[in-house]
Structures are given as C-alpha cells and as structure tokens.
Amino acid sequence: MGIENQITVLVIEDSESMRKVICGFVEGEGHIALEADGHIEAFEQLEANTVQLILMDIEMPVVNGIELTKQIRKRYERWIPIIFLSGNDRDKFLTQGIEAGGDDYLTKPVKPTILHAKINAMVRIATMQRELNLLNQKLEKLTLQDPLTKVMNRRALDKKLKEDWYTCQRINQPLSVLMIDIDHFKSYNDHYGHAQGDNCLKKVALSLKQNINRETDSIARYGGEEFTVLLPFTCLEHAEIKAKQLARLLEERSIEHIKSPTAKVVTISIGIACTSQEITSYKELINNADSALYQSKVNGRNQTCIYEQSIRKIS
C-alpha cells in the first residue's frame, strides 16, 4: 500500500485482547493503529495525532462509546468517522449511536472481510478529503495573490496588515509601511503598449520581492502601478534605509522609459509611515504612508518622503 493511501486508525476498546486483535488487523492492512482503553487515553491520542478513523466499543465503563462520541463531536470541528463496535445489535442501540454522531456500526465478533471493506471505504474518503484540502489551499492562494505580479493582492494585504499591526502593538514593536508608485506609468503604457506595461509591472514586483529579505516582511500590489511593503519590527530609520535601497536597485535594473521626464529608466516614488509616530490604527498608518507618497510625486517623483507632523523629504 502506498503511503498516500495509509490512514491512522484509533481503536478505543476496554478489552485489551479485543483491542490487540483489531489493531493487528488494521496494521496488517498497512495502516497505523493507535490504542486507547477509555476516554482519557482516547483524547490523549486525538490531541497528539491526526486520526482519520475511530473504531470504538460502545459498552465501556466510566464513559461509554455513545457519551464519548458526543464529547468528541463537541470538542473537534474536523469530522472524524466513527464506527461503533458492539455485541449488542438491537435497533434502539444502533439508533442511539448514530444520533450521538456515529457513522457506522459493526457487531462483535467483527468479521475481517467486513472490517476490511469499512476501512477501505474510509481510505477513499480520507483520500478525497486530502485532495479537497489541496484544492482549497490552491484556491486560497489564488484568492490572495495578484495574478499578474505574483505578489499579495489587496485582500491579502488588508489581512496581513491587521495581523502585523496587532502583533507589533502586543509586543510594543514598530511597524513601518512603504507605499510605492511607478513614476509616469501611464506614459510608459501609452508609449510601449499595455503588454509591455504588464511586463514592466512584473519586473518591478520581482525587483521589490527579491530585495525584501526578512521572512516577516511582505509586499503587495496595492492597485494599478502601486505597491505596498510591510516592515514589522522596523523603526523609521531602518525603513528609510530599505526605501533608498529598493529605489536604487530598481533604477540599476535600467528598465527603459524614454517618455519619463524624470529619468530615462523606470523609477519609483515612495512614501513612508511608522507606528512610532503616535498612529492609532492600521488604516491611519496606510493613509499616512499614502500622503507621504503623494508628496513625493508632487515634489517631482523619483524620491522618498516620510510622513511626520510635516512630511519630510529624505531623497
């Protein structure tokens, strides 16, 4: 059996001999068997392992299988299939088990052929669940990524900004934001065409991304030709250094822009804001960085300005 078809089965049974028999069968089928002789060990195993199937005796002392199933369903959001094992095959007993949250019922002594079929059915369910989870992860990535530049999109930026804001507030560390705009991008598009304009956006995004070095830092496409860089745990002085570095490295890439009145290569204007400036919300932080960016463009572009009580040009 391939490891992709292997599942982890938790056998909850107060009879040690029966528990060993069932675990031996599960392992003989190529799966992982975990043991628990009651509710305490059951929860210990569930906390320590990712279980895909539970085989549970109903008639156990202290906490029986029906009550334990109710507790499991209440505690865990993830649905774990539960198959009851019992020598009592009365309809009323079966109904109680299913109503408690059980999925199936096998009478003892358990026939190997029937248990084999039940486990194989659960393997198919577990495989489909893994495939669904992978698809959901890919979809989640797509919904949070700008399809053109492959950096975070605006939705992902809003989420990450909130997370960074609350993290830095909680541990009393600064959070800096860079708002970046490609200078004279409309002129670039008009002259070179939209296809080349898209290539320019991808090149700028790549240059910025390659020079955002720390795992905690992130970059997003804010919209159009604007990008945002989040720098948690970064003071204003270090944010200035990073802004100058990004601007310099992009200019050194020498992406031709003969229609720019500022330079004959693609350049960027940057606005900086930091939480050290007595900012009261992450929305205010972004707005202040945007105000500083606006001032950079008013001043002639290809420069960086910092938002303070009065916006200060630094380059």
PDB file of C-alpha atoms in Angstrom:
ATOM      1  CA  MET A   1       0.000   0.000   0.000  1.00  0.00           C
ATOM      2  CA  GLY A   2       1.297   3.459  -0.890  1.00  0.00           C
ATOM      3  CA  ILE A   3       1.714   5.900   1.953  1.00  0.00           C
ATOM      4  CA  GLU A   4      -0.837   8.218   0.292  1.00  0.00           C
ATOM      5  CA  ASN A   5      -3.492   5.535   0.967  1.00  0.00           C
ATOM      6  CA  GLN A   6      -2.409   4.923   4.554  1.00  0.00           C
ATOM      7  CA  ILE A   7      -4.666   6.175   7.331  1.00  0.00           C
ATOM      8  CA  THR A   8      -4.347   6.396  11.104  1.00  0.00           C
ATOM      9  CA  VAL A   9      -6.966   4.424  12.999  1.00  0.00           C
ATOM     10  CA  LEU A  10      -7.699   4.923  16.692  1.00  0.00           C
ATOM     11  CA  VAL A  11      -9.055   1.800  18.375  1.00  0.00           C
ATOM     12  CA  ILE A  12     -10.950   2.639  21.603  1.00  0.00           C
ATOM     13  CA  GLU A  13     -11.700  -0.609  23.396  1.00  0.00           C
ATOM     14  CA  ASP A  14     -11.553  -1.511  27.105  1.00  0.00           C
ATOM     15  CA  SER A  15     -10.826  -5.180  26.389  1.00  0.00           C
ATOM     16  CA  GLU A  16      -7.081  -5.476  25.850  1.00  0.00           C
ATOM     17  CA  SER A  17      -7.353  -8.764  23.965  1.00  0.00           C
ATOM     18  CA  MET A  18     -10.008  -7.392  21.593  1.00  0.00           C
ATOM     19  CA  ARG A  19      -8.001  -4.174  21.185  1.00  0.00           C
ATOM     20  CA  LYS A  20      -4.882  -6.133  20.199  1.00  0.00           C
ATOM     21  CA  VAL A  21      -6.819  -8.217  17.681  1.00  0.00           C
ATOM     22  CA  ILE A  22      -8.336  -5.181  15.962  1.00  0.00           C
ATOM     23  CA  CYS A  23      -5.051  -3.240  15.972  1.00  0.00           C
ATOM     24  CA  GLY A  24      -3.282  -6.263  14.494  1.00  0.00           C
ATOM     25  CA  PHE A  25      -5.805  -6.398  11.673  1.00  0.00           C
ATOM     26  CA  VAL A  26      -5.504  -2.642  10.994  1.00  0.00           C
ATOM     27  CA  GLU A  27      -1.713  -2.864  10.844  1.00  0.00           C
ATOM     28  CA  GLY A  28      -1.946  -5.972   8.686  1.00  0.00           C
ATOM     29  CA  GLU A  29      -3.910  -3.877   6.186  1.00  0.00           C
ATOM     30  CA  GLY A  30      -0.964  -1.450   6.039  1.00  0.00           C
ATOM     31  CA  HIS A  31      -2.422   1.300   8.237  1.00  0.00           C
ATOM     32  CA  ILE A  32      -1.309   2.885  11.511  1.00  0.00           C
ATOM     33  CA  ALA A  33      -3.136   1.649  14.615  1.00  0.00           C
ATOM     34  CA  LEU A  34      -3.350   3.634  17.849  1.00  0.00           C
ATOM     35  CA  GLU A  35      -4.762   2.233  21.082  1.00  0.00           C
ATOM     36  CA  ALA A  36      -6.911   3.666  23.872  1.00  0.00           C
ATOM     37  CA  ASP A  37      -8.609   1.749  26.676  1.00  0.00           C
ATOM     38  CA  GLY A  38     -11.026   4.549  27.555  1.00  0.00           C
ATOM     39  CA  HIS A  39     -11.928   8.223  27.208  1.00  0.00           C
ATOM     40  CA  ILE A  40      -8.758   9.647  28.834  1.00  0.00           C
ATOM     41  CA  GLU A  41      -6.338   7.813  26.544  1.00  0.00           C
ATOM     42  CA  ALA A  42      -8.648   8.467  23.594  1.00  0.00           C
ATOM     43  CA  PHE A  43      -8.360  12.239  23.979  1.00  0.00           C
ATOM     44  CA  GLU A  44      -4.603  11.969  24.546  1.00  0.00           C
ATOM     45  CA  GLN A  45      -4.260  10.145  21.218  1.00  0.00           C
ATOM     46  CA  LEU A  46      -6.558  12.588  19.417  1.00  0.00           C
ATOM     47  CA  GLU A  47      -4.556  15.554  20.698  1.00  0.00           C
ATOM     48  CA  ALA A  48      -1.215  14.021  19.699  1.00  0.00           C
ATOM     49  CA  ASN A  49      -2.137  12.528  16.303  1.00  0.00           C
ATOM     50  CA  THR A  50      -4.141  13.212  13.145  1.00  0.00           C
ATOM     51  CA  VAL A  51      -6.669  10.403  13.213  1.00  0.00           C
ATOM     52  CA  GLN A  52      -8.693   9.549  10.092  1.00  0.00           C
ATOM     53  CA  LEU A  53     -10.905   6.807  11.611  1.00  0.00           C
ATOM     54  CA  ILE A  54     -12.094   5.770  15.070  1.00  0.00           C
ATOM     55  CA  LEU A  55     -13.177   2.200  15.869  1.00  0.00           C
ATOM     56  CA  MET A  56     -14.963   2.461  19.209  1.00  0.00           C
ATOM     57  CA  ASP A  57     -16.533  -0.017  21.595  1.00  0.00           C
ATOM     58  CA  ILE A  58     -19.904   1.251  22.814  1.00  0.00           C
ATOM     59  CA  GLU A  59     -20.095  -0.667  26.098  1.00  0.00           C
ATOM     60  CA  MET A  60     -17.180   0.767  28.077  1.00  0.00           C
ATOM     61  CA  PRO A  61     -17.039   1.608  31.803  1.00  0.00           C
ATOM     62  CA  VAL A  62     -16.916   5.191  33.165  1.00  0.00           C
ATOM     63  CA  VAL A  63     -17.665   6.859  29.802  1.00  0.00           C
ATOM     64  CA  ASN A  64     -19.429   4.679  27.255  1.00  0.00           C
ATOM     65  CA  GLY A  65     -18.988   4.981  23.495  1.00  0.00           C
ATOM     66  CA  ILE A  66     -22.165   6.997  22.939  1.00  0.00           C
ATOM     67  CA  GLU A  67     -21.204   9.642  25.509  1.00  0.00           C
ATOM     68  CA  LEU A  68     -17.577   9.706  24.303  1.00  0.00           C
ATOM     69  CA  THR A  69     -18.770  10.260  20.724  1.00  0.00           C
ATOM     70  CA  LYS A  70     -20.804  13.275  21.854  1.00  0.00           C
ATOM     71  CA  GLN A  71     -17.709  14.688  23.594  1.00  0.00           C
ATOM     72  CA  ILE A  72     -15.540  14.149  20.505  1.00  0.00           C
ATOM     73  CA  ARG A  73     -18.068  15.840  18.217  1.00  0.00           C
ATOM     74  CA  LYS A  74     -18.299  18.794  20.611  1.00  0.00           C
ATOM     75  CA  ARG A  75     -14.539  19.217  21.003  1.00  0.00           C
ATOM     76  CA  TYR A  76     -13.297  18.836  17.397  1.00  0.00           C
ATOM     77  CA  GLU A  77     -14.514  20.779  14.372  1.00  0.00           C
ATOM     78  CA  ARG A  78     -12.842  18.336  11.977  1.00  0.00           C
ATOM     79  CA  TRP A  79     -15.111  15.406  11.249  1.00  0.00           C
ATOM     80  CA  ILE A  80     -13.519  12.060  12.169  1.00  0.00           C
ATOM     81  CA  PRO A  81     -15.512   9.000  11.045  1.00  0.00           C
ATOM     82  CA  ILE A  82     -16.543   6.810  13.989  1.00  0.00           C
ATOM     83  CA  ILE A  83     -17.515   3.149  13.604  1.00  0.00           C
ATOM     84  CA  PHE A  84     -19.058   1.550  16.679  1.00  0.00           C
ATOM     85  CA  LEU A  85     -18.163  -1.971  17.784  1.00  0.00           C
ATOM     86  CA  SER A  86     -20.607  -3.861  19.989  1.00  0.00           C
ATOM     87  CA  GLY A  87     -22.097  -7.251  20.687  1.00  0.00           C
ATOM     88  CA  ASN A  88     -25.494  -5.588  21.091  1.00  0.00           C
ATOM     89  CA  ASP A  89     -27.220  -5.327  17.711  1.00  0.00           C
ATOM     90  CA  ARG A  90     -30.623  -4.049  18.827  1.00  0.00           C
ATOM     91  CA  ASP A  91     -32.141  -1.319  16.626  1.00  0.00           C
ATOM     92  CA  LYS A  92     -32.528   1.033  19.595  1.00  0.00           C
ATOM     93  CA  PHE A  93     -28.855   0.702  20.447  1.00  0.00           C
ATOM     94  CA  LEU A  94     -27.852   1.394  16.843  1.00  0.00           C
ATOM     95  CA  THR A  95     -30.140   4.444  16.683  1.00  0.00           C
ATOM     96  CA  GLN A  96     -28.621   5.913  19.855  1.00  0.00           C
ATOM     97  CA  GLY A  97     -25.130   5.530  18.415  1.00  0.00           C
ATOM     98  CA  ILE A  98     -25.951   7.208  15.117  1.00  0.00           C
ATOM     99  CA  GLU A  99     -27.824  10.046  16.822  1.00  0.00           C
ATOM    100  CA  ALA A 100     -24.794  10.636  19.064  1.00  0.00           C
ATOM    101  CA  GLY A 101     -22.669  11.267  15.954  1.00  0.00           C
ATOM    102  CA  GLY A 102     -21.502   7.817  14.924  1.00  0.00           C
ATOM    103  CA  ASP A 103     -21.169   6.921  11.251  1.00  0.00           C
ATOM    104  CA  ASP A 104     -21.464   3.146  11.168  1.00  0.00           C
ATOM    105  CA  TYR A 105     -21.906   0.075  13.348  1.00  0.00           C
ATOM    106  CA  LEU A 106     -20.237  -3.346  13.423  1.00  0.00           C
ATOM    107  CA  THR A 107     -21.282  -6.209  15.665  1.00  0.00           C
ATOM    108  CA  LYS A 108     -18.777  -8.323  17.553  1.00  0.00           C
ATOM    109  CA  PRO A 109     -17.104 -10.571  16.805  1.00  0.00           C
ATOM    110  CA  VAL A 110     -16.009  -8.371  13.921  1.00  0.00           C
ATOM    111  CA  LYS A 111     -15.651 -10.211  10.634  1.00  0.00           C
ATOM    112  CA  PRO A 112     -12.309  -9.382   8.947  1.00  0.00           C
ATOM    113  CA  THR A 113     -13.931  -9.120   5.493  1.00  0.00           C
ATOM    114  CA  ILE A 114     -16.485  -6.564   6.730  1.00  0.00           C
ATOM    115  CA  LEU A 115     -13.862  -4.542   8.621  1.00  0.00           C
ATOM    116  CA  HIS A 116     -11.627  -4.613   5.533  1.00  0.00           C
ATOM    117  CA  ALA A 117     -14.451  -3.158   3.428  1.00  0.00           C
ATOM    118  CA  LYS A 118     -15.252  -0.460   6.004  1.00  0.00           C
ATOM    119  CA  ILE A 119     -11.613   0.620   6.295  1.00  0.00           C
ATOM    120  CA  ASN A 120     -11.229   0.753   2.509  1.00  0.00           C
ATOM    121  CA  ALA A 121     -14.282   2.995   2.330  1.00  0.00           C
ATOM    122  CA  MET A 122     -12.688   5.317   4.901  1.00  0.00           C
ATOM    123  CA  VAL A 123      -9.430   5.316   2.920  1.00  0.00           C
ATOM    124  CA  ARG A 124     -11.352   6.568  -0.111  1.00  0.00           C
ATOM    125  CA  ILE A 125     -12.970   9.284   1.999  1.00  0.00           C
ATOM    126  CA  ALA A 126      -9.604  10.312   3.506  1.00  0.00           C
ATOM    127  CA  THR A 127      -8.025  10.451   0.033  1.00  0.00           C
ATOM    128  CA  MET A 128     -10.839  12.622  -1.289  1.00  0.00           C
ATOM    129  CA  GLN A 129     -10.530  14.865   1.771  1.00  0.00           C
ATOM    130  CA  ARG A 130      -6.790  15.326   1.188  1.00  0.00           C
ATOM    131  CA  GLU A 131      -7.400  16.176  -2.467  1.00  0.00           C
ATOM    132  CA  LEU A 132     -10.126  18.628  -1.470  1.00  0.00           C
ATOM    133  CA  ASN A 133      -7.822  20.256   1.092  1.00  0.00           C
ATOM    134  CA  LEU A 134      -5.098  20.669  -1.546  1.00  0.00           C
ATOM    135  CA  LEU A 135      -7.566  22.248  -3.954  1.00  0.00           C
ATOM    136  CA  ASN A 136      -8.796  24.576  -1.221  1.00  0.00           C
ATOM    137  CA  GLN A 137      -5.212  25.582  -0.418  1.00  0.00           C
ATOM    138  CA  LYS A 138      -4.548  26.348  -4.079  1.00  0.00           C
ATOM    139  CA  LEU A 139      -7.787  28.311  -4.301  1.00  0.00           C
ATOM    140  CA  GLU A 140      -6.917  30.219  -1.136  1.00  0.00           C
ATOM    141  CA  LYS A 141      -3.519  31.096  -2.617  1.00  0.00           C
ATOM    142  CA  LEU A 142      -5.146  32.285  -5.842  1.00  0.00           C
ATOM    143  CA  THR A 143      -7.614  34.483  -3.976  1.00  0.00           C
ATOM    144  CA  LEU A 144      -4.751  36.117  -2.044  1.00  0.00           C
ATOM    145  CA  GLN A 145      -2.284  36.554  -4.922  1.00  0.00           C
ATOM    146  CA  ASP A 146      -2.197  39.158  -7.668  1.00  0.00           C
ATOM    147  CA  PRO A 147      -2.348  37.052 -10.857  1.00  0.00           C
ATOM    148  CA  LEU A 148      -0.047  39.344 -12.846  1.00  0.00           C
ATOM    149  CA  THR A 149       2.783  40.135 -10.443  1.00  0.00           C
ATOM    150  CA  LYS A 150       2.515  37.033  -8.190  1.00  0.00           C
ATOM    151  CA  VAL A 151       2.741  39.108  -5.010  1.00  0.00           C
ATOM    152  CA  MET A 152      -0.054  39.543  -2.453  1.00  0.00           C
ATOM    153  CA  ASN A 153      -3.201  41.242  -3.679  1.00  0.00           C
ATOM    154  CA  ARG A 154      -5.166  43.962  -1.890  1.00  0.00           C
ATOM    155  CA  ARG A 155      -7.294  41.467   0.018  1.00  0.00           C
ATOM    156  CA  ALA A 156      -4.218  39.647   1.338  1.00  0.00           C
ATOM    157  CA  LEU A 157      -2.585  42.978   2.186  1.00  0.00           C
ATOM    158  CA  ASP A 158      -5.528  44.023   4.361  1.00  0.00           C
ATOM    159  CA  LYS A 159      -5.360  40.715   6.233  1.00  0.00           C
ATOM    160  CA  LYS A 160      -1.575  40.810   6.685  1.00  0.00           C
ATOM    161  CA  LEU A 161      -1.583  44.471   7.736  1.00  0.00           C
ATOM    162  CA  LYS A 162      -4.081  43.746  10.511  1.00  0.00           C
ATOM    163  CA  GLU A 163      -2.013  40.780  11.707  1.00  0.00           C
ATOM    164  CA  ASP A 164       1.228  42.792  11.697  1.00  0.00           C
ATOM    165  CA  TRP A 165      -0.444  45.740  13.409  1.00  0.00           C
ATOM    166  CA  TYR A 166      -1.785  43.682  16.322  1.00  0.00           C
ATOM    167  CA  THR A 167       1.430  41.675  16.655  1.00  0.00           C
ATOM    168  CA  CYS A 168       3.601  44.791  16.846  1.00  0.00           C
ATOM    169  CA  GLN A 169       1.155  46.505  19.207  1.00  0.00           C
ATOM    170  CA  ARG A 170       1.112  43.490  21.525  1.00  0.00           C
ATOM    171  CA  ILE A 171       4.908  43.319  21.898  1.00  0.00           C
ATOM    172  CA  ASN A 172       5.462  47.080  21.644  1.00  0.00           C
ATOM    173  CA  GLN A 173       7.485  46.999  18.411  1.00  0.00           C
ATOM    174  CA  PRO A 174       7.295  49.458  15.490  1.00  0.00           C
ATOM    175  CA  LEU A 175       5.601  48.683  12.183  1.00  0.00           C
ATOM    176  CA  SER A 176       6.653  50.616   9.086  1.00  0.00           C
ATOM    177  CA  VAL A 177       4.840  50.812   5.744  1.00  0.00           C
ATOM    178  CA  LEU A 178       6.214  51.830   2.342  1.00  0.00           C
ATOM    179  CA  MET A 179       3.774  52.995  -0.322  1.00  0.00           C
ATOM    180  CA  ILE A 180       5.417  52.765  -3.750  1.00  0.00           C
ATOM    181  CA  ASP A 181       4.320  54.158  -7.106  1.00  0.00           C
ATOM    182  CA  ILE A 182       5.951  53.612 -10.520  1.00  0.00           C
ATOM    183  CA  ASP A 183       6.770  57.037 -11.896  1.00  0.00           C
ATOM    184  CA  HIS A 184       4.946  58.129 -15.075  1.00  0.00           C
ATOM    185  CA  PHE A 185       3.497  54.682 -15.680  1.00  0.00           C
ATOM    186  CA  LYS A 186       0.693  55.994 -17.890  1.00  0.00           C
ATOM    187  CA  SER A 187       3.286  57.456 -20.241  1.00  0.00           C
ATOM    188  CA  TYR A 188       5.056  54.083 -20.226  1.00  0.00           C
ATOM    189  CA  ASN A 189       1.838  52.277 -21.177  1.00  0.00           C
ATOM    190  CA  ASP A 190       0.954  54.807 -23.849  1.00  0.00           C
ATOM    191  CA  HIS A 191       4.366  54.520 -25.497  1.00  0.00           C
ATOM    192  CA  TYR A 192       5.249  50.836 -25.101  1.00  0.00           C
ATOM    193  CA  GLY A 193       1.744  49.332 -25.056  1.00  0.00           C
ATOM    194  CA  HIS A 194      -0.189  47.510 -22.366  1.00  0.00           C
ATOM    195  CA  ALA A 195       1.555  44.158 -22.902  1.00  0.00           C
ATOM    196  CA  GLN A 196       4.933  45.758 -22.242  1.00  0.00           C
ATOM    197  CA  GLY A 197       3.336  47.677 -19.368  1.00  0.00           C
ATOM    198  CA  ASP A 198       2.366  44.372 -17.778  1.00  0.00           C
ATOM    199  CA  ASN A 199       5.951  43.160 -18.202  1.00  0.00           C
ATOM    200  CA  CYS A 200       7.158  46.328 -16.503  1.00  0.00           C
ATOM    201  CA  LEU A 201       4.853  45.706 -13.531  1.00  0.00           C
ATOM    202  CA  LYS A 202       6.154  42.141 -13.234  1.00  0.00           C
ATOM    203  CA  LYS A 203       9.772  43.320 -13.359  1.00  0.00           C
ATOM    204  CA  VAL A 204       9.194  45.971 -10.699  1.00  0.00           C
ATOM    205  CA  ALA A 205       7.364  43.495  -8.460  1.00  0.00           C
ATOM    206  CA  LEU A 206      10.181  40.965  -8.871  1.00  0.00           C
ATOM    207  CA  SER A 207      12.838  43.547  -8.061  1.00  0.00           C
ATOM    208  CA  LEU A 208      10.995  44.594  -4.904  1.00  0.00           C
ATOM    209  CA  LYS A 209      10.317  40.995  -3.893  1.00  0.00           C
ATOM    210  CA  GLN A 210      13.929  39.931  -4.359  1.00  0.00           C
ATOM    211  CA  ASN A 211      15.058  42.688  -2.031  1.00  0.00           C
ATOM    212  CA  ILE A 212      12.541  42.076   0.763  1.00  0.00           C
ATOM    213  CA  ASN A 213      14.846  39.790   2.704  1.00  0.00           C
ATOM    214  CA  ARG A 214      13.244  39.001   6.052  1.00  0.00           C
ATOM    215  CA  GLU A 215      10.538  36.353   6.361  1.00  0.00           C
ATOM    216  CA  THR A 216       8.402  38.761   8.365  1.00  0.00           C
ATOM    217  CA  ASP A 217       8.401  41.414   5.613  1.00  0.00           C
ATOM    218  CA  SER A 218       5.901  41.302   2.750  1.00  0.00           C
ATOM    219  CA  ILE A 219       4.950  43.038  -0.470  1.00  0.00           C
ATOM    220  CA  ALA A 220       1.560  43.511  -2.128  1.00  0.00           C
ATOM    221  CA  ARG A 221       0.146  45.124  -5.235  1.00  0.00           C
ATOM    222  CA  TYR A 222      -1.989  47.914  -3.836  1.00  0.00           C
ATOM    223  CA  GLY A 223      -3.634  48.667  -7.155  1.00  0.00           C
ATOM    224  CA  GLY A 224      -2.646  49.748 -10.670  1.00  0.00           C
ATOM    225  CA  GLU A 225       1.028  50.655 -10.553  1.00  0.00           C
ATOM    226  CA  GLU A 226       1.182  50.987  -6.751  1.00  0.00           C
ATOM    227  CA  PHE A 227       2.804  48.541  -4.358  1.00  0.00           C
ATOM    228  CA  THR A 228       2.907  48.324  -0.560  1.00  0.00           C
ATOM    229  CA  VAL A 229       5.713  46.926   1.568  1.00  0.00           C
ATOM    230  CA  LEU A 230       5.037  45.950   5.190  1.00  0.00           C
ATOM    231  CA  LEU A 231       8.029  46.035   7.537  1.00  0.00           C
ATOM    232  CA  PRO A 232       7.093  44.770  11.020  1.00  0.00           C
ATOM    233  CA  PHE A 233       9.625  45.254  13.840  1.00  0.00           C
ATOM    234  CA  THR A 234      11.191  48.052  11.767  1.00  0.00           C
ATOM    235  CA  CYS A 235      11.824  51.569  13.025  1.00  0.00           C
ATOM    236  CA  LEU A 236      11.555  54.677  10.846  1.00  0.00           C
ATOM    237  CA  GLU A 237      15.310  54.949  10.365  1.00  0.00           C
ATOM    238  CA  HIS A 238      15.611  51.391   9.063  1.00  0.00           C
ATOM    239  CA  ALA A 239      12.550  51.856   6.857  1.00  0.00           C
ATOM    240  CA  GLU A 240      14.323  54.844   5.249  1.00  0.00           C
ATOM    241  CA  ILE A 241      17.344  52.671   4.530  1.00  0.00           C
ATOM    242  CA  LYS A 242      15.187  49.971   2.948  1.00  0.00           C
ATOM    243  CA  ALA A 243      13.287  52.512   0.825  1.00  0.00           C
ATOM    244  CA  LYS A 244      16.503  54.004  -0.541  1.00  0.00           C
ATOM    245  CA  GLN A 245      17.843  50.518  -1.271  1.00  0.00           C
ATOM    246  CA  LEU A 246      14.721  49.486  -3.191  1.00  0.00           C
ATOM    247  CA  ALA A 247      14.715  52.681  -5.262  1.00  0.00           C
ATOM    248  CA  ARG A 248      18.410  52.389  -6.059  1.00  0.00           C
ATOM    249  CA  LEU A 249      18.287  48.710  -7.018  1.00  0.00           C
ATOM    250  CA  LEU A 250      15.293  49.236  -9.314  1.00  0.00           C
ATOM    251  CA  GLU A 251      16.996  52.145 -11.055  1.00  0.00           C
ATOM    252  CA  GLU A 252      20.070  49.947 -11.536  1.00  0.00           C
ATOM    253  CA  ARG A 253      17.916  47.424 -13.405  1.00  0.00           C
ATOM    254  CA  SER A 254      17.688  50.071 -16.151  1.00  0.00           C
ATOM    255  CA  ILE A 255      14.210  49.282 -17.454  1.00  0.00           C
ATOM    256  CA  GLU A 256      13.973  51.694 -20.385  1.00  0.00           C
ATOM    257  CA  HIS A 257      11.424  54.523 -20.094  1.00  0.00           C
ATOM    258  CA  ILE A 258      12.269  57.130 -22.736  1.00  0.00           C
ATOM    259  CA  LYS A 259       8.993  59.015 -22.152  1.00  0.00           C
ATOM    260  CA  SER A 260       9.734  59.702 -18.495  1.00  0.00           C
ATOM    261  CA  PRO A 261      10.573  63.369 -17.769  1.00  0.00           C
ATOM    262  CA  THR A 262      12.273  62.225 -14.563  1.00  0.00           C
ATOM    263  CA  ALA A 263      14.779  59.696 -15.918  1.00  0.00           C
ATOM    264  CA  LYS A 264      15.212  57.535 -18.993  1.00  0.00           C
ATOM    265  CA  VAL A 265      14.690  54.382 -16.927  1.00  0.00           C
ATOM    266  CA  VAL A 266      11.811  53.260 -14.708  1.00  0.00           C
ATOM    267  CA  THR A 267      11.946  54.850 -11.251  1.00  0.00           C
ATOM    268  CA  ILE A 268       9.694  54.803  -8.200  1.00  0.00           C
ATOM    269  CA  SER A 269       8.375  57.280  -5.669  1.00  0.00           C
ATOM    270  CA  ILE A 270       7.971  56.138  -2.053  1.00  0.00           C
ATOM    271  CA  GLY A 271       6.044  57.290   0.997  1.00  0.00           C
ATOM    272  CA  ILE A 272       6.888  56.021   4.493  1.00  0.00           C
ATOM    273  CA  ALA A 273       4.868  55.913   7.700  1.00  0.00           C
ATOM    274  CA  CYS A 274       5.624  54.213  11.018  1.00  0.00           C
ATOM    275  CA  THR A 275       3.674  53.397  14.164  1.00  0.00           C
ATOM    276  CA  SER A 276       6.299  55.249  16.214  1.00  0.00           C
ATOM    277  CA  GLN A 277       4.556  58.448  15.056  1.00  0.00           C
ATOM    278  CA  GLU A 278       1.640  58.002  17.517  1.00  0.00           C
ATOM    279  CA  ILE A 279      -0.630  56.365  14.945  1.00  0.00           C
ATOM    280  CA  THR A 280      -3.860  54.955  16.380  1.00  0.00           C
ATOM    281  CA  SER A 281      -4.944  52.447  13.697  1.00  0.00           C
ATOM    282  CA  TYR A 282      -3.575  50.440  10.781  1.00  0.00           C
ATOM    283  CA  LYS A 283      -5.876  52.390   8.441  1.00  0.00           C
ATOM    284  CA  GLU A 284      -4.281  55.628   9.597  1.00  0.00           C
ATOM    285  CA  LEU A 285      -0.863  54.071   9.034  1.00  0.00           C
ATOM    286  CA  ILE A 286      -1.667  53.283   5.389  1.00  0.00           C
ATOM    287  CA  ASN A 287      -3.254  56.705   4.853  1.00  0.00           C
ATOM    288  CA  ASN A 288      -0.186  58.457   6.236  1.00  0.00           C
ATOM    289  CA  ALA A 289       2.146  56.459   4.006  1.00  0.00           C
ATOM    290  CA  ASP A 290      -0.102  57.330   1.061  1.00  0.00           C
ATOM    291  CA  SER A 291       0.050  61.034   1.984  1.00  0.00           C
ATOM    292  CA  ALA A 292       3.845  60.848   2.049  1.00  0.00           C
ATOM    293  CA  LEU A 293       3.816  59.124  -1.356  1.00  0.00           C
ATOM    294  CA  TYR A 294       1.618  61.889  -2.752  1.00  0.00           C
ATOM    295  CA  GLN A 295       4.132  64.446  -1.540  1.00  0.00           C
ATOM    296  CA  SER A 296       6.951  62.532  -3.250  1.00  0.00           C
ATOM    297  CA  LYS A 297       5.075  62.778  -6.532  1.00  0.00           C
ATOM    298  CA  VAL A 298       4.246  66.455  -6.038  1.00  0.00           C
ATOM    299  CA  ASN A 299       7.913  67.167  -5.334  1.00  0.00           C
ATOM    300  CA  GLY A 300       8.959  65.737  -8.707  1.00  0.00           C
ATOM    301  CA  ARG A 301       8.956  61.935  -8.241  1.00  0.00           C
ATOM    302  CA  ASN A 302      11.912  59.512  -8.026  1.00  0.00           C
ATOM    303  CA  GLN A 303      12.263  60.269  -4.322  1.00  0.00           C
ATOM    304  CA  THR A 304      11.120  59.214  -0.854  1.00  0.00           C
ATOM    305  CA  CYS A 305       9.177  61.215   1.694  1.00  0.00           C
ATOM    306  CA  ILE A 306       8.374  60.379   5.319  1.00  0.00           C
ATOM    307  CA  TYR A 307       5.093  61.166   6.977  1.00  0.00           C
ATOM    308  CA  GLU A 308       5.654  63.124  10.146  1.00  0.00           C
ATOM    309  CA  GLN A 309       3.738  66.066  11.607  1.00  0.00           C
ATOM    310  CA  SER A 310       5.051  67.726   8.472  1.00  0.00           C
ATOM    311  CA  ILE A 311       6.085  65.452   5.608  1.00  0.00           C
ATOM    312  CA  ARG A 312       9.859  65.313   5.256  1.00  0.00           C
ATOM    313  CA  LYS A 313      11.745  64.544   2.041  1.00  0.00           C
ATOM    314  CA  ILE A 314      14.771  62.274   2.527  1.00  0.00           C
ATOM    315  CA  SER A 315      15.957  61.629  -1.030  1.00  0.00           C
TER     316      SER A 315
END
